[in-house]
mmCIF file of C-alpha atoms in Angstrom:
data_model
loop_
_atom_site.group_PDB
_atom_site.id
_atom_site.type_symbol
_atom_site.label_atom_id
_atom_site.label_comp_id
_atom_site.label_asym_id
_atom_site.label_seq_id
_atom_site.Cartn_x
_atom_site.Cartn_y
_atom_site.Cartn_z
ATOM 1 C CA MET A 1 -140.892 -16.077 63.579
ATOM 2 C CA SER A 2 -140.782 -19.106 60.911
ATOM 3 C CA HIS A 3 -141.759 -17.386 57.193
ATOM 4 C CA VAL A 4 -141.512 -17.484 53.851
ATOM 5 C CA VAL A 5 -138.652 -15.456 51.978
ATOM 6 C CA ALA A 6 -139.349 -16.135 48.864
ATOM 7 C CA VAL A 7 -141.512 -18.469 46.306
ATOM 8 C CA SER A 8 -140.525 -19.508 42.314
ATOM 9 C CA PHE A 9 -141.565 -21.681 39.546
ATOM 10 C CA ARG A 10 -140.903 -22.005 35.996
ATOM 11 C CA ARG A 11 -142.686 -23.521 33.125
ATOM 12 C CA GLY A 12 -140.955 -26.532 31.646
ATOM 13 C CA HIS A 13 -137.757 -28.262 33.228
ATOM 14 C CA HIS A 14 -135.182 -26.155 34.075
ATOM 15 C CA PHE A 15 -132.706 -25.909 37.088
ATOM 16 C CA SER A 16 -133.434 -22.526 37.950
ATOM 17 C CA LYS A 17 -137.102 -21.262 38.930
ATOM 18 C CA THR A 18 -138.032 -17.642 38.622
ATOM 19 C CA PRO A 19 -138.980 -15.647 41.970
ATOM 20 C CA GLY A 20 -142.622 -14.295 41.751
ATOM 21 C CA MET A 21 -144.867 -12.423 43.880
ATOM 22 C CA SER A 22 -147.190 -15.491 44.636
ATOM 23 C CA ILE A 23 -147.242 -19.410 43.773
ATOM 24 C CA ARG A 24 -150.369 -21.421 43.979
ATOM 25 C CA LEU A 25 -150.266 -25.023 45.146
ATOM 26 C CA LEU A 26 -152.865 -27.313 44.082
ATOM 27 C CA ALA A 27 -153.486 -30.482 46.478
ATOM 28 C CA GLY A 28 -152.278 -33.574 45.145
ATOM 29 C CA LEU A 29 -150.336 -31.901 42.302
ATOM 30 C CA GLY A 30 -147.874 -29.280 43.440
ATOM 31 C CA VAL A 31 -147.007 -25.976 42.163
ATOM 32 C CA ASP A 32 -149.511 -24.575 39.444
ATOM 33 C CA GLY A 33 -147.569 -24.178 36.114
ATOM 34 C CA ASP A 34 -144.414 -25.457 37.269
ATOM 35 C CA GLY A 35 -142.421 -28.264 35.429
ATOM 36 C CA HIS A 36 -142.680 -30.596 38.563
ATOM 37 C CA CYS A 37 -146.446 -30.487 38.700
ATOM 38 C CA GLY A 38 -148.282 -33.594 38.769
ATOM 39 C CA VAL A 39 -149.565 -36.941 39.985
ATOM 40 C CA THR A 40 -146.727 -38.865 38.831
ATOM 41 C CA VAL A 41 -143.200 -38.432 38.978
ATOM 42 C CA LYS A 42 -141.880 -35.494 36.874
ATOM 43 C CA HIS A 43 -137.827 -35.577 37.694
ATOM 44 C CA ARG A 44 -136.660 -36.506 34.201
ATOM 45 C CA SER A 45 -134.112 -39.274 35.423
ATOM 46 C CA ARG A 46 -136.606 -41.135 37.827
ATOM 47 C CA ALA A 47 -139.718 -41.050 34.911
ATOM 48 C CA ARG A 48 -137.262 -42.548 32.398
ATOM 49 C CA LYS A 49 -137.141 -45.646 35.182
ATOM 50 C CA ASP A 50 -140.952 -45.364 35.817
ATOM 51 C CA PRO A 51 -143.128 -42.650 34.692
ATOM 52 C CA THR A 52 -146.073 -44.279 37.228
ATOM 53 C CA LEU A 53 -144.494 -43.684 40.465
ATOM 54 C CA PRO A 54 -146.179 -41.065 42.712
ATOM 55 C CA ASN A 55 -144.674 -37.701 42.543
ATOM 56 C CA LEU A 56 -142.932 -36.929 45.934
ATOM 57 C CA ARG A 57 -141.330 -33.931 45.029
ATOM 58 C CA GLN A 58 -144.210 -31.595 44.030
ATOM 59 C CA VAL A 59 -142.435 -29.028 46.117
ATOM 60 C CA HIS A 60 -138.875 -28.055 47.049
ATOM 61 C CA LEU A 61 -137.780 -26.246 49.876
ATOM 62 C CA ILE A 62 -134.666 -24.708 50.768
ATOM 63 C CA HIS A 63 -133.963 -22.331 53.971
ATOM 64 C CA ALA A 64 -132.400 -19.324 53.211
ATOM 65 C CA GLU A 65 -129.691 -20.085 55.824
ATOM 66 C CA LEU A 66 -127.957 -21.989 53.595
ATOM 67 C CA PHE A 67 -127.522 -19.081 51.132
ATOM 68 C CA ASP A 68 -125.671 -17.408 53.835
ATOM 69 C CA GLU A 69 -123.442 -20.512 54.362
ATOM 70 C CA LEU A 70 -122.516 -20.818 50.648
ATOM 71 C CA ALA A 71 -121.799 -17.153 50.532
ATOM 72 C CA ALA A 72 -119.405 -17.682 53.308
ATOM 73 C CA LYS A 73 -117.668 -20.283 51.182
ATOM 74 C CA GLY A 74 -117.680 -17.733 48.447
ATOM 75 C CA PHE A 75 -120.935 -19.071 46.088
ATOM 76 C CA ARG A 76 -123.578 -16.573 45.260
ATOM 77 C CA VAL A 77 -127.168 -18.260 45.166
ATOM 78 C CA GLN A 78 -130.163 -16.356 45.376
ATOM 79 C CA PRO A 79 -133.846 -17.940 45.810
ATOM 80 C CA GLY A 80 -134.889 -19.775 42.826
ATOM 81 C CA ASP A 81 -131.175 -20.547 41.383
ATOM 82 C CA LEU A 82 -131.067 -24.162 42.881
ATOM 83 C CA GLY A 83 -134.390 -25.085 41.573
ATOM 84 C CA GLU A 84 -136.651 -24.405 44.718
ATOM 85 C CA ASN A 85 -140.324 -23.380 44.901
ATOM 86 C CA VAL A 86 -140.101 -22.143 48.507
ATOM 87 C CA THR A 87 -137.214 -20.417 50.247
ATOM 88 C CA THR A 88 -137.658 -20.545 53.971
ATOM 89 C CA GLN A 89 -136.040 -18.742 57.173
ATOM 90 C CA GLY A 90 -136.325 -19.731 60.747
ATOM 91 C CA VAL A 91 -137.145 -23.326 59.987
ATOM 92 C CA ASP A 92 -134.608 -26.137 60.434
ATOM 93 C CA LEU A 93 -136.003 -28.283 57.614
ATOM 94 C CA LEU A 94 -133.394 -30.696 57.250
ATOM 95 C CA ALA A 95 -134.274 -31.569 61.197
ATOM 96 C CA LEU A 96 -137.760 -32.156 60.644
ATOM 97 C CA PRO A 97 -139.250 -35.923 60.156
ATOM 98 C CA THR A 98 -140.599 -37.442 57.303
ATOM 99 C CA GLY A 99 -144.186 -36.820 57.085
ATOM 100 C CA THR A 100 -144.244 -33.025 59.001
ATOM 101 C CA LEU A 101 -146.722 -30.781 57.593
ATOM 102 C CA LEU A 102 -145.800 -27.357 57.003
ATOM 103 C CA GLN A 103 -148.888 -25.005 56.636
ATOM 104 C CA LEU A 104 -147.626 -22.140 54.225
ATOM 105 C CA GLY A 105 -149.715 -18.677 54.794
ATOM 106 C CA ASP A 106 -153.154 -18.869 55.257
ATOM 107 C CA SER A 107 -154.357 -22.388 53.957
ATOM 108 C CA ALA A 108 -151.481 -23.927 51.661
ATOM 109 C CA THR A 109 -150.188 -27.220 53.492
ATOM 110 C CA VAL A 110 -147.548 -29.394 52.318
ATOM 111 C CA GLU A 111 -146.308 -33.047 53.591
ATOM 112 C CA LEU A 112 -142.423 -33.737 53.887
ATOM 113 C CA THR A 113 -141.402 -36.714 51.993
ATOM 114 C CA GLY A 114 -137.605 -36.472 51.778
ATOM 115 C CA LEU A 115 -134.309 -34.808 51.240
ATOM 116 C CA ARG A 116 -133.258 -33.263 47.874
ATOM 117 C CA ASN A 117 -130.304 -35.500 46.805
ATOM 118 C CA PRO A 118 -127.507 -32.880 45.076
ATOM 119 C CA CYS A 119 -127.061 -33.545 41.834
ATOM 120 C CA VAL A 120 -124.872 -32.824 38.699
ATOM 121 C CA GLN A 121 -126.647 -29.839 37.958
ATOM 122 C CA ILE A 122 -125.998 -28.027 40.958
ATOM 123 C CA ASP A 123 -122.134 -28.256 39.729
ATOM 124 C CA ASP A 124 -123.241 -26.830 36.181
ATOM 125 C CA PHE A 125 -124.790 -23.848 38.126
ATOM 126 C CA GLN A 126 -121.614 -23.154 39.794
ATOM 127 C CA ASN A 127 -118.492 -25.529 40.043
ATOM 128 C CA GLY A 128 -117.768 -27.122 43.305
ATOM 129 C CA LEU A 129 -121.103 -26.396 44.618
ATOM 130 C CA VAL A 130 -122.337 -29.937 45.138
ATOM 131 C CA ALA A 131 -119.561 -30.523 47.383
ATOM 132 C CA ALA A 132 -120.783 -27.366 49.476
ATOM 133 C CA THR A 133 -124.096 -28.761 50.044
ATOM 134 C CA LEU A 134 -122.916 -32.024 51.636
ATOM 135 C CA ASP A 135 -121.284 -32.167 54.694
ATOM 136 C CA ARG A 136 -120.624 -35.120 57.659
ATOM 137 C CA ASP A 137 -121.988 -35.403 61.116
ATOM 138 C CA ALA A 138 -119.825 -36.335 63.773
ATOM 139 C CA GLU A 139 -120.215 -40.093 63.015
ATOM 140 C CA GLY A 140 -119.221 -39.468 59.584
ATOM 141 C CA ARG A 141 -122.648 -39.706 58.156
ATOM 142 C CA LEU A 142 -123.596 -37.790 55.087
ATOM 143 C CA ILE A 143 -125.582 -34.674 55.507
ATOM 144 C CA ARG A 144 -127.824 -33.069 52.234
ATOM 145 C CA LYS A 145 -127.952 -29.768 52.743
ATOM 146 C CA ALA A 146 -129.961 -28.840 49.303
ATOM 147 C CA GLY A 147 -133.358 -28.662 50.750
ATOM 148 C CA VAL A 148 -136.439 -31.198 51.367
ATOM 149 C CA MET A 149 -139.357 -32.430 48.909
ATOM 150 C CA ALA A 150 -142.818 -32.332 49.997
ATOM 151 C CA ILE A 151 -146.421 -33.082 48.224
ATOM 152 C CA VAL A 152 -149.068 -30.683 48.482
ATOM 153 C CA ARG A 153 -151.796 -31.943 51.210
ATOM 154 C CA MET A 154 -154.023 -28.659 50.836
ATOM 155 C CA GLY A 155 -153.994 -26.165 48.155
ATOM 156 C CA GLY A 156 -153.738 -22.471 48.314
ATOM 157 C CA ASP A 157 -151.658 -19.208 47.511
ATOM 158 C CA VAL A 158 -148.506 -18.828 49.009
ATOM 159 C CA ARG A 159 -145.912 -15.096 49.196
ATOM 160 C CA PRO A 160 -143.165 -13.900 50.294
ATOM 161 C CA GLY A 161 -143.835 -12.948 53.999
ATOM 162 C CA ASP A 162 -146.342 -15.589 54.576
ATOM 163 C CA ASN A 163 -145.766 -17.171 58.380
ATOM 164 C CA ILE A 164 -144.980 -20.838 58.658
ATOM 165 C CA ARG A 165 -146.749 -23.242 61.122
ATOM 166 C CA ILE A 166 -144.924 -26.546 61.732
ATOM 167 C CA GLU A 167 -147.242 -29.572 62.674
ATOM 168 C CA TRP A 168 -144.942 -32.849 63.817
ATOM 169 C CA PRO A 169 -146.209 -36.074 62.659
ATOM 170 C CA ALA A 170 -146.996 -38.686 65.208
ATOM 171 C CA ALA A 171 -144.161 -40.528 66.796
ATOM 172 C CA PRO A 172 -142.414 -42.503 66.211
ATOM 173 C CA HIS A 173 -140.404 -40.004 63.776
ATOM 174 C CA ARG A 174 -138.847 -41.297 60.710
ATOM 175 C CA PRO A 175 -135.687 -39.183 59.441
ATOM 176 C CA LEU A 176 -135.829 -37.400 56.061
ATOM 177 C CA LEU A 177 -134.138 -39.528 53.590
ATOM 178 C CA PRO A 178 -133.420 -38.742 49.896
ATOM 179 C CA VAL A 179 -136.349 -38.857 47.381
#
């Protein structure tokens, strides 16, 4: 069964977030109290270019299976370390299309907007980690494995152990692209 493994947030702009017992998602804003909460873009480099852009990165989700893959390569990564708000298990986040809705727990719902593009801060956390979060498919196309980004469609509390329900968007499906 697909479920939430961990939830994390942190005030201000920091790379890693602090795991907790619950987070509150606010519709149209993000994670209550988190440095990326807001209607407009909060990612520093994007905000410098145009602070009026919509915030398509309100919630960052990573699949716990990535941590196992990274451990096999010699990295030690725990929930919240890579800046994610929600750590999932049993959901192939990277295979879901843009616009997929994920109901987290009883009521919170997020809509997937795109892939997280691994940045230099990941290497600052652990040297070589950026390369470990990238791969190539059989045709040589780049695969970004550092999680997905979402906006909050319906607010609510999310806790470790909460079930995840997936609602696919109407076809045709568009693949997740970096946001």
